[in-house]
JSON list of C-alpha atoms and ligand atoms in Angstrom, two decimals:
[
{"chain": "A", "resi": 174, "resn": "MET", "atom": "CA", "xyz": [1.31, 31.02, 4.13]},
{"chain": "A", "resi": 175, "resn": "LYS", "atom": "CA", "xyz": [3.81, 33.73, 1.58]},
{"chain": "A", "resi": 176, "resn": "LEU", "atom": "CA", "xyz": [5.17, 36.33, 2.38]},
{"chain": "A", "resi": 177, "resn": "TYR", "atom": "CA", "xyz": [6.35, 39.84, -0.53]},
{"chain": "A", "resi": 178, "resn": "TYR", "atom": "CA", "xyz": [9.19, 41.77, 1.67]},
{"chain": "A", "resi": 179, "resn": "SER", "atom": "CA", "xyz": [11.54, 43.30, 0.78]},
{"chain": "A", "resi": 180, "resn": "PRO", "atom": "CA", "xyz": [15.13, 43.44, 2.75]},
{"chain": "A", "resi": 181, "resn": "ASN", "atom": "CA", "xyz": [15.34, 45.96, 5.12]},
{"chain": "A", "resi": 182, "resn": "SER", "atom": "CA", "xyz": [11.77, 47.43, 4.77]},
{"chain": "A", "resi": 183, "resn": "CYS", "atom": "CA", "xyz": [8.48, 46.78, 6.82]},
{"chain": "A", "resi": 184, "resn": "ALA", "atom": "CA", "xyz": [7.71, 43.57, 6.76]},
{"chain": "A", "resi": 185, "resn": "MET", "atom": "CA", "xyz": [10.74, 42.55, 8.73]},
{"chain": "A", "resi": 186, "resn": "ALA", "atom": "CA", "xyz": [8.13, 43.24, 12.48]},
{"chain": "A", "resi": 187, "resn": "VAL", "atom": "CA", "xyz": [6.42, 40.64, 10.04]},
{"chain": "A", "resi": 188, "resn": "HIS", "atom": "CA", "xyz": [8.67, 38.66, 8.74]},
{"chain": "A", "resi": 189, "resn": "ILE", "atom": "CA", "xyz": [9.58, 38.82, 12.58]},
{"chain": "A", "resi": 190, "resn": "ILE", "atom": "CA", "xyz": [6.22, 37.59, 13.18]},
{"chain": "A", "resi": 191, "resn": "LEU", "atom": "CA", "xyz": [5.81, 34.20, 11.12]},
{"chain": "A", "resi": 192, "resn": "GLU", "atom": "CA", "xyz": [9.68, 33.33, 13.01]},
{"chain": "A", "resi": 193, "resn": "GLU", "atom": "CA", "xyz": [8.28, 33.43, 15.68]},
{"chain": "A", "resi": 194, "resn": "ILE", "atom": "CA", "xyz": [5.29, 31.33, 15.40]},
{"chain": "A", "resi": 195, "resn": "GLY", "atom": "CA", "xyz": [7.25, 28.77, 13.34]},
{"chain": "A", "resi": 196, "resn": "LYS", "atom": "CA", "xyz": [4.63, 27.27, 11.01]},
{"chain": "A", "resi": 197, "resn": "PRO", "atom": "CA", "xyz": [5.99, 26.95, 7.07]},
{"chain": "A", "resi": 198, "resn": "TYR", "atom": "CA", "xyz": [6.31, 30.02, 4.87]},
{"chain": "A", "resi": 199, "resn": "GLU", "atom": "CA", "xyz": [7.68, 31.05, 1.45]},
{"chain": "A", "resi": 200, "resn": "LEU", "atom": "CA", "xyz": [9.44, 34.31, 1.08]},
{"chain": "A", "resi": 201, "resn": "ALA", "atom": "CA", "xyz": [8.38, 35.90, -1.96]},
{"chain": "A", "resi": 202, "resn": "LEU", "atom": "CA", "xyz": [11.08, 39.41, -2.85]},
{"chain": "A", "resi": 203, "resn": "VAL", "atom": "CA", "xyz": [9.75, 41.95, -4.51]},
{"chain": "A", "resi": 204, "resn": "ASP", "atom": "CA", "xyz": [13.02, 43.95, -6.12]},
{"chain": "A", "resi": 205, "resn": "PHE", "atom": "CA", "xyz": [12.35, 47.25, -5.43]},
{"chain": "A", "resi": 206, "resn": "SER", "atom": "CA", "xyz": [16.17, 47.85, -6.93]},
{"chain": "A", "resi": 207, "resn": "GLN", "atom": "CA", "xyz": [14.51, 46.37, -9.92]},
{"chain": "A", "resi": 208, "resn": "ALA", "atom": "CA", "xyz": [10.95, 48.94, -9.38]},
{"chain": "A", "resi": 209, "resn": "ALA", "atom": "CA", "xyz": [8.98, 45.68, -9.01]},
{"chain": "A", "resi": 210, "resn": "GLN", "atom": "CA", "xyz": [6.75, 46.18, -6.86]},
{"chain": "A", "resi": 211, "resn": "TYR", "atom": "CA", "xyz": [5.55, 48.77, -9.53]},
{"chain": "A", "resi": 212, "resn": "LYS", "atom": "CA", "xyz": [5.53, 45.55, -11.89]},
{"chain": "A", "resi": 213, "resn": "PRO", "atom": "CA", "xyz": [2.27, 44.26, -13.68]},
{"chain": "A", "resi": 214, "resn": "GLU", "atom": "CA", "xyz": [3.04, 40.79, -11.56]},
{"chain": "A", "resi": 215, "resn": "TYR", "atom": "CA", "xyz": [3.74, 42.66, -7.99]},
{"chain": "A", "resi": 216, "resn": "LEU", "atom": "CA", "xyz": [0.37, 44.89, -9.05]},
{"chain": "A", "resi": 217, "resn": "ALA", "atom": "CA", "xyz": [-1.55, 41.52, -9.53]},
{"chain": "A", "resi": 218, "resn": "ILE", "atom": "CA", "xyz": [-0.59, 40.86, -5.96]},
{"chain": "A", "resi": 219, "resn": "SER", "atom": "CA", "xyz": [-1.56, 44.78, -4.16]},
{"chain": "A", "resi": 220, "resn": "PRO", "atom": "CA", "xyz": [-2.57, 47.30, -6.64]},
{"chain": "A", "resi": 221, "resn": "LYS", "atom": "CA", "xyz": [-1.33, 49.73, -2.66]},
{"chain": "A", "resi": 222, "resn": "SER", "atom": "CA", "xyz": [2.37, 48.56, -4.87]},
{"chain": "A", "resi": 223, "resn": "LYS", "atom": "CA", "xyz": [4.22, 48.41, -0.79]},
{"chain": "A", "resi": 224, "resn": "VAL", "atom": "CA", "xyz": [5.23, 45.42, 1.35]},
{"chain": "A", "resi": 225, "resn": "PRO", "atom": "CA", "xyz": [4.06, 43.63, 2.61]},
{"chain": "A", "resi": 226, "resn": "ALA", "atom": "CA", "xyz": [1.97, 41.75, 1.49]},
{"chain": "A", "resi": 227, "resn": "LEU", "atom": "CA", "xyz": [0.57, 38.13, 3.15]},
{"chain": "A", "resi": 228, "resn": "GLN", "atom": "CA", "xyz": [-0.97, 35.59, 0.69]},
{"chain": "A", "resi": 229, "resn": "ARG", "atom": "CA", "xyz": [-2.97, 33.08, 2.57]},
{"chain": "A", "resi": 230, "resn": "TYR", "atom": "CA", "xyz": [-3.75, 29.59, 2.08]},
{"chain": "A", "resi": 231, "resn": "ASP", "atom": "CA", "xyz": [-6.97, 30.05, 0.65]},
{"chain": "A", "resi": 232, "resn": "GLY", "atom": "CA", "xyz": [-5.08, 32.50, -1.78]},
{"chain": "A", "resi": 233, "resn": "SER", "atom": "CA", "xyz": [-6.18, 35.94, -1.19]},
{"chain": "A", "resi": 234, "resn": "VAL", "atom": "CA", "xyz": [-3.49, 38.31, -0.02]},
{"chain": "A", "resi": 235, "resn": "LEU", "atom": "CA", "xyz": [-4.24, 40.51, 3.56]},
{"chain": "A", "resi": 236, "resn": "THR", "atom": "CA", "xyz": [-2.13, 43.59, 2.99]},
{"chain": "A", "resi": 237, "resn": "GLU", "atom": "CA", "xyz": [-0.84, 46.53, 5.82]},
{"chain": "A", "resi": 238, "resn": "LEU", "atom": "CA", "xyz": [1.85, 45.77, 7.95]},
{"chain": "A", "resi": 239, "resn": "PRO", "atom": "CA", "xyz": [-0.89, 46.13, 12.02]},
{"chain": "A", "resi": 240, "resn": "ALA", "atom": "CA", "xyz": [-4.33, 44.22, 9.96]},
{"chain": "A", "resi": 241, "resn": "ILE", "atom": "CA", "xyz": [-1.71, 41.36, 9.26]},
{"chain": "A", "resi": 242, "resn": "SER", "atom": "CA", "xyz": [0.19, 41.43, 12.69]},
{"chain": "A", "resi": 243, "resn": "TRP", "atom": "CA", "xyz": [-3.17, 40.85, 14.15]},
{"chain": "A", "resi": 244, "resn": "TYR", "atom": "CA", "xyz": [-5.08, 38.90, 12.02]},
{"chain": "A", "resi": 245, "resn": "LEU", "atom": "CA", "xyz": [-1.04, 35.92, 12.43]},
{"chain": "A", "resi": 246, "resn": "ALA", "atom": "CA", "xyz": [-1.10, 36.49, 16.51]},
{"chain": "A", "resi": 247, "resn": "LYS", "atom": "CA", "xyz": [-5.00, 35.33, 16.55]},
{"chain": "A", "resi": 248, "resn": "LEU", "atom": "CA", "xyz": [-4.47, 32.64, 13.90]},
{"chain": "A", "resi": 249, "resn": "TYR", "atom": "CA", "xyz": [-2.16, 31.21, 16.09]},
{"chain": "A", "resi": 250, "resn": "PRO", "atom": "CA", "xyz": [-2.81, 31.58, 19.51]},
{"chain": "A", "resi": 251, "resn": "GLU", "atom": "CA", "xyz": [-0.73, 29.81, 20.81]},
{"chain": "A", "resi": 252, "resn": "ALA", "atom": "CA", "xyz": [2.12, 31.84, 19.30]},
{"chain": "A", "resi": 253, "resn": "GLY", "atom": "CA", "xyz": [1.26, 33.89, 22.65]},
{"chain": "A", "resi": 254, "resn": "LEU", "atom": "CA", "xyz": [2.05, 37.22, 20.44]},
{"chain": "A", "resi": 255, "resn": "LEU", "atom": "CA", "xyz": [-1.07, 39.13, 21.61]},
{"chain": "A", "resi": 256, "resn": "ALA", "atom": "CA", "xyz": [-2.49, 38.98, 24.95]},
{"chain": "A", "resi": 257, "resn": "GLU", "atom": "CA", "xyz": [-5.93, 38.33, 25.56]},
{"chain": "A", "resi": 258, "resn": "GLY", "atom": "CA", "xyz": [-8.97, 40.87, 25.81]},
{"chain": "A", "resi": 259, "resn": "ILE", "atom": "CA", "xyz": [-9.67, 43.71, 24.90]},
{"chain": "A", "resi": 260, "resn": "GLU", "atom": "CA", "xyz": [-7.95, 46.08, 26.46]},
{"chain": "A", "resi": 261, "resn": "ALA", "atom": "CA", "xyz": [-5.12, 44.37, 25.77]},
{"chain": "A", "resi": 262, "resn": "GLU", "atom": "CA", "xyz": [-6.03, 44.01, 21.78]},
{"chain": "A", "resi": 263, "resn": "VAL", "atom": "CA", "xyz": [-6.23, 47.83, 21.80]},
{"chain": "A", "resi": 264, "resn": "ARG", "atom": "CA", "xyz": [-3.38, 49.15, 23.94]},
{"chain": "A", "resi": 265, "resn": "THR", "atom": "CA", "xyz": [-1.67, 46.33, 21.05]},
{"chain": "A", "resi": 266, "resn": "LEU", "atom": "CA", "xyz": [-3.41, 47.97, 17.54]},
{"chain": "A", "resi": 267, "resn": "GLU", "atom": "CA", "xyz": [-3.34, 51.91, 19.36]},
{"chain": "A", "resi": 268, "resn": "LEU", "atom": "CA", "xyz": [1.02, 50.80, 19.43]},
{"chain": "A", "resi": 269, "resn": "LEU", "atom": "CA", "xyz": [0.73, 49.38, 15.85]},
{"chain": "A", "resi": 270, "resn": "GLU", "atom": "CA", "xyz": [-1.17, 52.47, 14.29]},
{"chain": "A", "resi": 271, "resn": "TYR", "atom": "CA", "xyz": [1.65, 55.22, 15.76]},
{"chain": "A", "resi": 272, "resn": "ILE", "atom": "CA", "xyz": [4.26, 53.17, 14.53]},
{"chain": "A", "resi": 273, "resn": "THR", "atom": "CA", "xyz": [2.94, 52.05, 11.48]},
{"chain": "A", "resi": 274, "resn": "ALA", "atom": "CA", "xyz": [0.98, 55.46, 10.78]},
{"chain": "A", "resi": 275, "resn": "THR", "atom": "CA", "xyz": [2.62, 58.59, 11.95]},
{"chain": "A", "resi": 276, "resn": "VAL", "atom": "CA", "xyz": [6.82, 57.30, 12.85]},
{"chain": "A", "resi": 277, "resn": "HIS", "atom": "CA", "xyz": [7.66, 54.86, 9.93]},
{"chain": "A", "resi": 278, "resn": "MET", "atom": "CA", "xyz": [5.05, 57.34, 7.60]},
{"chain": "A", "resi": 279, "resn": "ARG", "atom": "CA", "xyz": [5.53, 61.05, 8.22]},
{"chain": "A", "resi": 280, "resn": "GLY", "atom": "CA", "xyz": [9.13, 60.37, 9.68]},
{"chain": "A", "resi": 281, "resn": "TYR", "atom": "CA", "xyz": [10.96, 57.87, 8.24]},
{"chain": "A", "resi": 282, "resn": "THR", "atom": "CA", "xyz": [9.30, 58.42, 4.98]},
{"chain": "A", "resi": 283, "resn": "ARG", "atom": "CA", "xyz": [10.67, 61.86, 4.62]},
{"chain": "A", "resi": 284, "resn": "ILE", "atom": "CA", "xyz": [13.76, 60.31, 5.68]},
{"chain": "A", "resi": 285, "resn": "PHE", "atom": "CA", "xyz": [14.70, 57.94, 2.79]},
{"chain": "A", "resi": 286, "resn": "ARG", "atom": "CA", "xyz": [12.01, 59.07, 0.60]},
{"chain": "A", "resi": 287, "resn": "PRO", "atom": "CA", "xyz": [12.22, 63.61, 0.72]},
{"chain": "A", "resi": 288, "resn": "ALA", "atom": "CA", "xyz": [11.81, 64.61, -2.97]},
{"chain": "A", "resi": 289, "resn": "THR", "atom": "CA", "xyz": [7.98, 62.69, -1.93]},
{"chain": "A", "resi": 290, "resn": "PHE", "atom": "CA", "xyz": [8.02, 65.89, -0.10]},
{"chain": "A", "resi": 291, "resn": "ALA", "atom": "CA", "xyz": [9.95, 68.15, -1.25]},
{"chain": "A", "resi": 292, "resn": "PRO", "atom": "CA", "xyz": [8.82, 71.16, -3.91]},
{"chain": "A", "resi": 293, "resn": "THR", "atom": "CA", "xyz": [12.65, 71.32, -4.50]},
{"chain": "A", "resi": 294, "resn": "LYS", "atom": "CA", "xyz": [16.01, 69.74, -4.36]},
{"chain": "A", "resi": 295, "resn": "ASP", "atom": "CA", "xyz": [17.10, 72.44, -2.54]},
{"chain": "A", "resi": 296, "resn": "ASP", "atom": "CA", "xyz": [13.83, 71.54, 0.10]},
{"chain": "A", "resi": 297, "resn": "GLU", "atom": "CA", "xyz": [14.99, 68.12, 1.03]},
{"chain": "A", "resi": 298, "resn": "PRO", "atom": "CA", "xyz": [17.90, 68.57, 3.64]},
{"chain": "A", "resi": 299, "resn": "THR", "atom": "CA", "xyz": [14.78, 70.71, 5.64]},
{"chain": "A", "resi": 300, "resn": "VAL", "atom": "CA", "xyz": [12.70, 67.30, 5.18]},
{"chain": "A", "resi": 301, "resn": "ILE", "atom": "CA", "xyz": [15.01, 64.98, 6.02]},
{"chain": "A", "resi": 302, "resn": "GLU", "atom": "CA", "xyz": [15.68, 67.24, 9.42]},
{"chain": "A", "resi": 303, "resn": "THR", "atom": "CA", "xyz": [11.51, 66.87, 10.07]},
{"chain": "A", "resi": 304, "resn": "GLY", "atom": "CA", "xyz": [11.51, 63.17, 9.44]},
{"chain": "A", "resi": 305, "resn": "ARG", "atom": "CA", "xyz": [13.70, 63.05, 11.42]},
{"chain": "A", "resi": 306, "resn": "SER", "atom": "CA", "xyz": [12.29, 65.35, 14.39]},
{"chain": "A", "resi": 307, "resn": "MET", "atom": "CA", "xyz": [9.05, 63.40, 14.34]},
{"chain": "A", "resi": 308, "resn": "VAL", "atom": "CA", "xyz": [11.31, 60.20, 14.35]},
{"chain": "A", "resi": 309, "resn": "ILE", "atom": "CA", "xyz": [12.46, 61.12, 17.76]},
{"chain": "A", "resi": 310, "resn": "GLN", "atom": "CA", "xyz": [9.42, 62.87, 19.03]},
{"chain": "A", "resi": 311, "resn": "GLY", "atom": "CA", "xyz": [8.12, 58.86, 18.49]},
{"chain": "A", "resi": 312, "resn": "MET", "atom": "CA", "xyz": [10.75, 57.00, 19.84]},
{"chain": "A", "resi": 313, "resn": "ASN", "atom": "CA", "xyz": [10.56, 59.23, 23.08]},
{"chain": "A", "resi": 314, "resn": "ILE", "atom": "CA", "xyz": [6.76, 58.87, 22.89]},
{"chain": "A", "resi": 315, "resn": "LEU", "atom": "CA", "xyz": [7.00, 54.90, 22.92]},
{"chain": "A", "resi": 316, "resn": "GLU", "atom": "CA", "xyz": [10.57, 54.85, 25.33]},
{"chain": "A", "resi": 317, "resn": "PRO", "atom": "CA", "xyz": [8.21, 56.24, 28.19]},
{"chain": "A", "resi": 318, "resn": "VAL", "atom": "CA", "xyz": [5.28, 52.72, 27.24]},
{"chain": "A", "resi": 319, "resn": "LEU", "atom": "CA", "xyz": [8.20, 50.28, 27.77]},
{"chain": "A", "resi": 320, "resn": "GLY", "atom": "CA", "xyz": [10.03, 52.24, 31.06]},
{"chain": "A", "resi": 321, "resn": "ASP", "atom": "CA", "xyz": [11.36, 49.18, 32.71]},
{"chain": "A", "resi": 322, "resn": "LYS", "atom": "CA", "xyz": [9.91, 46.71, 31.24]},
{"chain": "A", "resi": 323, "resn": "ASP", "atom": "CA", "xyz": [11.62, 44.43, 28.59]},
{"chain": "A", "resi": 324, "resn": "TYR", "atom": "CA", "xyz": [8.86, 44.87, 26.06]},
{"chain": "A", "resi": 325, "resn": "LEU", "atom": "CA", "xyz": [6.21, 47.58, 24.72]},
{"chain": "A", "resi": 326, "resn": "LEU", "atom": "CA", "xyz": [3.55, 45.74, 26.42]},
{"chain": "A", "resi": 327, "resn": "GLY", "atom": "CA", "xyz": [5.48, 43.99, 29.53]},
{"chain": "A", "resi": 328, "resn": "ASN", "atom": "CA", "xyz": [5.31, 40.33, 27.32]},
{"chain": "A", "resi": 329, "resn": "TYR", "atom": "CA", "xyz": [6.37, 40.53, 23.86]},
{"chain": "A", "resi": 330, "resn": "SER", "atom": "CA", "xyz": [4.09, 40.72, 21.33]},
{"chain": "A", "resi": 331, "resn": "ILE", "atom": "CA", "xyz": [3.74, 41.92, 17.68]},
{"chain": "A", "resi": 332, "resn": "ALA", "atom": "CA", "xyz": [3.65, 45.46, 18.88]},
{"chain": "A", "resi": 333, "resn": "ASP", "atom": "CA", "xyz": [7.29, 45.01, 19.48]},
{"chain": "A", "resi": 334, "resn": "CYS", "atom": "CA", "xyz": [7.67, 43.19, 16.01]},
{"chain": "A", "resi": 335, "resn": "ALA", "atom": "CA", "xyz": [7.18, 46.97, 14.36]},
{"chain": "A", "resi": 336, "resn": "PHE", "atom": "CA", "xyz": [8.98, 48.25, 17.15]},
{"chain": "A", "resi": 337, "resn": "PHE", "atom": "CA", "xyz": [11.83, 46.09, 16.02]},
{"chain": "A", "resi": 338, "resn": "TYR", "atom": "CA", "xyz": [11.75, 48.14, 12.73]},
{"chain": "A", "resi": 339, "resn": "ILE", "atom": "CA", "xyz": [11.38, 51.71, 13.94]},
{"chain": "A", "resi": 340, "resn": "VAL", "atom": "CA", "xyz": [15.12, 51.10, 16.25]},
{"chain": "A", "resi": 341, "resn": "TYR", "atom": "CA", "xyz": [16.66, 48.95, 13.89]},
{"chain": "A", "resi": 342, "resn": "TRP", "atom": "CA", "xyz": [16.86, 51.99, 11.24]},
{"chain": "A", "resi": 343, "resn": "ALA", "atom": "CA", "xyz": [17.46, 54.38, 14.23]},
{"chain": "A", "resi": 344, "resn": "ALA", "atom": "CA", "xyz": [20.55, 51.91, 14.46]},
{"chain": "A", "resi": 345, "resn": "ARG", "atom": "CA", "xyz": [21.08, 51.22, 10.63]},
{"chain": "A", "resi": 346, "resn": "ARG", "atom": "CA", "xyz": [19.49, 52.87, 8.17]},
{"chain": "A", "resi": 347, "resn": "ALA", "atom": "CA", "xyz": [19.42, 56.35, 9.87]},
{"chain": "A", "resi": 348, "resn": "HIS", "atom": "CA", "xyz": [22.16, 56.55, 12.08]},
{"chain": "A", "resi": 349, "resn": "ILE", "atom": "CA", "xyz": [19.55, 58.39, 15.22]},
{"chain": "A", "resi": 350, "resn": "PRO", "atom": "CA", "xyz": [22.04, 57.78, 17.96]},
{"chain": "A", "resi": 351, "resn": "LEU", "atom": "CA", "xyz": [19.42, 55.43, 20.58]},
{"chain": "A", "resi": 352, "resn": "SER", "atom": "CA", "xyz": [18.73, 55.82, 24.89]},
{"chain": "A", "resi": 353, "resn": "ALA", "atom": "CA", "xyz": [20.43, 53.69, 27.13]},
{"chain": "A", "resi": 354, "resn": "ARG", "atom": "CA", "xyz": [16.98, 52.07, 27.65]},
{"chain": "A", "resi": 355, "resn": "LEU", "atom": "CA", "xyz": [15.94, 52.10, 23.64]},
{"chain": "A", "resi": 356, "resn": "GLN", "atom": "CA", "xyz": [19.94, 50.39, 23.42]},
{"chain": "A", "resi": 357, "resn": "ALA", "atom": "CA", "xyz": [19.46, 47.60, 25.21]},
{"chain": "A", "resi": 358, "resn": "TYR", "atom": "CA", "xyz": [15.13, 47.02, 23.84]},
{"chain": "A", "resi": 359, "resn": "PHE", "atom": "CA", "xyz": [17.05, 47.35, 20.57]},
{"chain": "A", "resi": 360, "resn": "ASP", "atom": "CA", "xyz": [19.75, 44.39, 22.31]},
{"chain": "A", "resi": 361, "resn": "ARG", "atom": "CA", "xyz": [16.98, 42.06, 23.30]},
{"chain": "A", "resi": 362, "resn": "LEU", "atom": "CA", "xyz": [15.60, 42.21, 20.54]},
{"chain": "A", "resi": 363, "resn": "MET", "atom": "CA", "xyz": [18.29, 41.14, 18.20]},
{"chain": "A", "resi": 364, "resn": "ALA", "atom": "CA", "xyz": [19.21, 37.86, 20.54]},
{"chain": "A", "resi": 365, "resn": "ARG", "atom": "CA", "xyz": [15.47, 36.73, 19.88]},
{"chain": "A", "resi": 366, "resn": "PRO", "atom": "CA", "xyz": [17.22, 33.67, 17.38]},
{"chain": "A", "resi": 367, "resn": "ALA", "atom": "CA", "xyz": [13.59, 34.93, 15.09]},
{"chain": "A", "resi": 368, "resn": "VAL", "atom": "CA", "xyz": [14.47, 38.06, 14.98]},
{"chain": "A", "resi": 369, "resn": "GLN", "atom": "CA", "xyz": [18.22, 37.04, 14.29]},
{"chain": "A", "resi": 370, "resn": "ARG", "atom": "CA", "xyz": [16.90, 33.97, 11.71]},
{"chain": "A", "resi": 371, "resn": "MET", "atom": "CA", "xyz": [14.51, 36.66, 9.52]},
{"chain": "A", "resi": 372, "resn": "LEU", "atom": "CA", "xyz": [18.01, 39.34, 10.20]},
{"chain": "A", "resi": 373, "resn": "ALA", "atom": "CA", "xyz": [20.44, 36.00, 7.83]},
{"chain": "A", "resi": 374, "resn": "ALA", "atom": "CA", "xyz": [17.19, 35.30, 5.59]},
{"chain": "A", "resi": 375, "resn": "GLU", "atom": "CA", "xyz": [16.79, 38.82, 4.05]},
{"chain": "A", "resi": 376, "resn": "GLY", "atom": "CA", "xyz": [21.37, 39.18, 3.93]},
{"chain": "A", "resi": 377, "resn": "LEU", "atom": "CA", "xyz": [21.08, 42.00, 7.48]},
{"chain": "A", "resi": 378, "resn": "HIS", "atom": "CA", "xyz": [22.84, 41.86, 10.78]},
{"chain": "B", "resi": 666, "resn": "GSH", "atom": "N1", "xyz": [0.67, 51.50, 5.11]},
{"chain": "B", "resi": 666, "resn": "GSH", "atom": "C1", "xyz": [1.05, 50.24, 5.33]},
{"chain": "B", "resi": 666, "resn": "GSH", "atom": "C2", "xyz": [2.74, 50.51, 4.85]},
{"chain": "B", "resi": 666, "resn": "GSH", "atom": "C3", "xyz": [3.76, 50.04, 3.80]},
{"chain": "B", "resi": 666, "resn": "GSH", "atom": "C4", "xyz": [4.58, 51.39, 3.30]},
{"chain": "B", "resi": 666, "resn": "GSH", "atom": "O1", "xyz": [5.16, 52.33, 3.11]},
{"chain": "B", "resi": 666, "resn": "GSH", "atom": "N2", "xyz": [6.17, 49.45, 2.95]},
{"chain": "B", "resi": 666, "resn": "GSH", "atom": "C5", "xyz": [6.63, 50.20, 2.53]},
{"chain": "B", "resi": 666, "resn": "GSH", "atom": "C6", "xyz": [8.69, 49.43, 2.88]},
{"chain": "B", "resi": 666, "resn": "GSH", "atom": "S1", "xyz": [8.57, 49.49, 4.00]},
{"chain": "B", "resi": 666, "resn": "GSH", "atom": "C7", "xyz": [6.92, 50.76, 0.81]},
{"chain": "B", "resi": 666, "resn": "GSH", "atom": "O2", "xyz": [7.05, 48.37, 0.26]},
{"chain": "B", "resi": 666, "resn": "GSH", "atom": "N3", "xyz": [7.28, 51.75, -0.73]},
{"chain": "B", "resi": 666, "resn": "GSH", "atom": "C8", "xyz": [7.16, 50.24, -1.66]},
{"chain": "B", "resi": 666, "resn": "GSH", "atom": "C9", "xyz": [7.03, 52.29, -2.64]},
{"chain": "B", "resi": 666, "resn": "GSH", "atom": "O3", "xyz": [6.51, 52.25, -1.62]},
{"chain": "B", "resi": 666, "resn": "GSH", "atom": "O4", "xyz": [7.35, 51.75, -3.24]},
{"chain": "B", "resi": 666, "resn": "GSH", "atom": "C10", "xyz": [1.54, 49.00, 6.07]},
{"chain": "B", "resi": 666, "resn": "GSH", "atom": "O5", "xyz": [1.44, 49.21, 7.10]},
{"chain": "B", "resi": 666, "resn": "GSH", "atom": "O6", "xyz": [1.85, 47.50, 4.99]}
]
């Protein structure tokens, strides 16, 4: 199993899952500073030019964070990262989809890549502000799901591994203030040894 990743990217979610599972795996750096995601070597792995990508034991490659997360949780049920039953699974997928497709793609991408959305350079501050509003709205929607529980669905799951990077980026990259409840959740996730191992491997804190 090999995870193609870039440090401090959404691949952190899969990196945490692999650490939680605890089976041997390889890490392959896709160096965004060298535009490695657009080079032929990586296009042969994923023509989407995105991380995460997971190369499996048979050599085939899986992309899209929700799909990879679900696959790993199902492959290693003993890790307990996905509750059993159709209702629990669909609620987990619902969260993963919202986290990646809405909060990340629509919100954070505007903050980190404003030029993609702005017709001119002068429009970029407005795009960033729109992105921040979308991220804050996303966190305002997810916080009541967390409620007074330790984790989004009660027990720790792949949904928390994904929500981790949303909250981590708020705290470390976008400087979006966390509510007391989200700060406590963030502290709880940061205290997990698997999260600490992921951060150390990616040169983060
Ligand atoms: N829909 C994809 C999105 C992945 C994605 O956007 N990854 C970003 C890193 S956070 C990326 O690889 N960006 C490289 C680029 O756009 O050049 C997923 O869920 O895996």
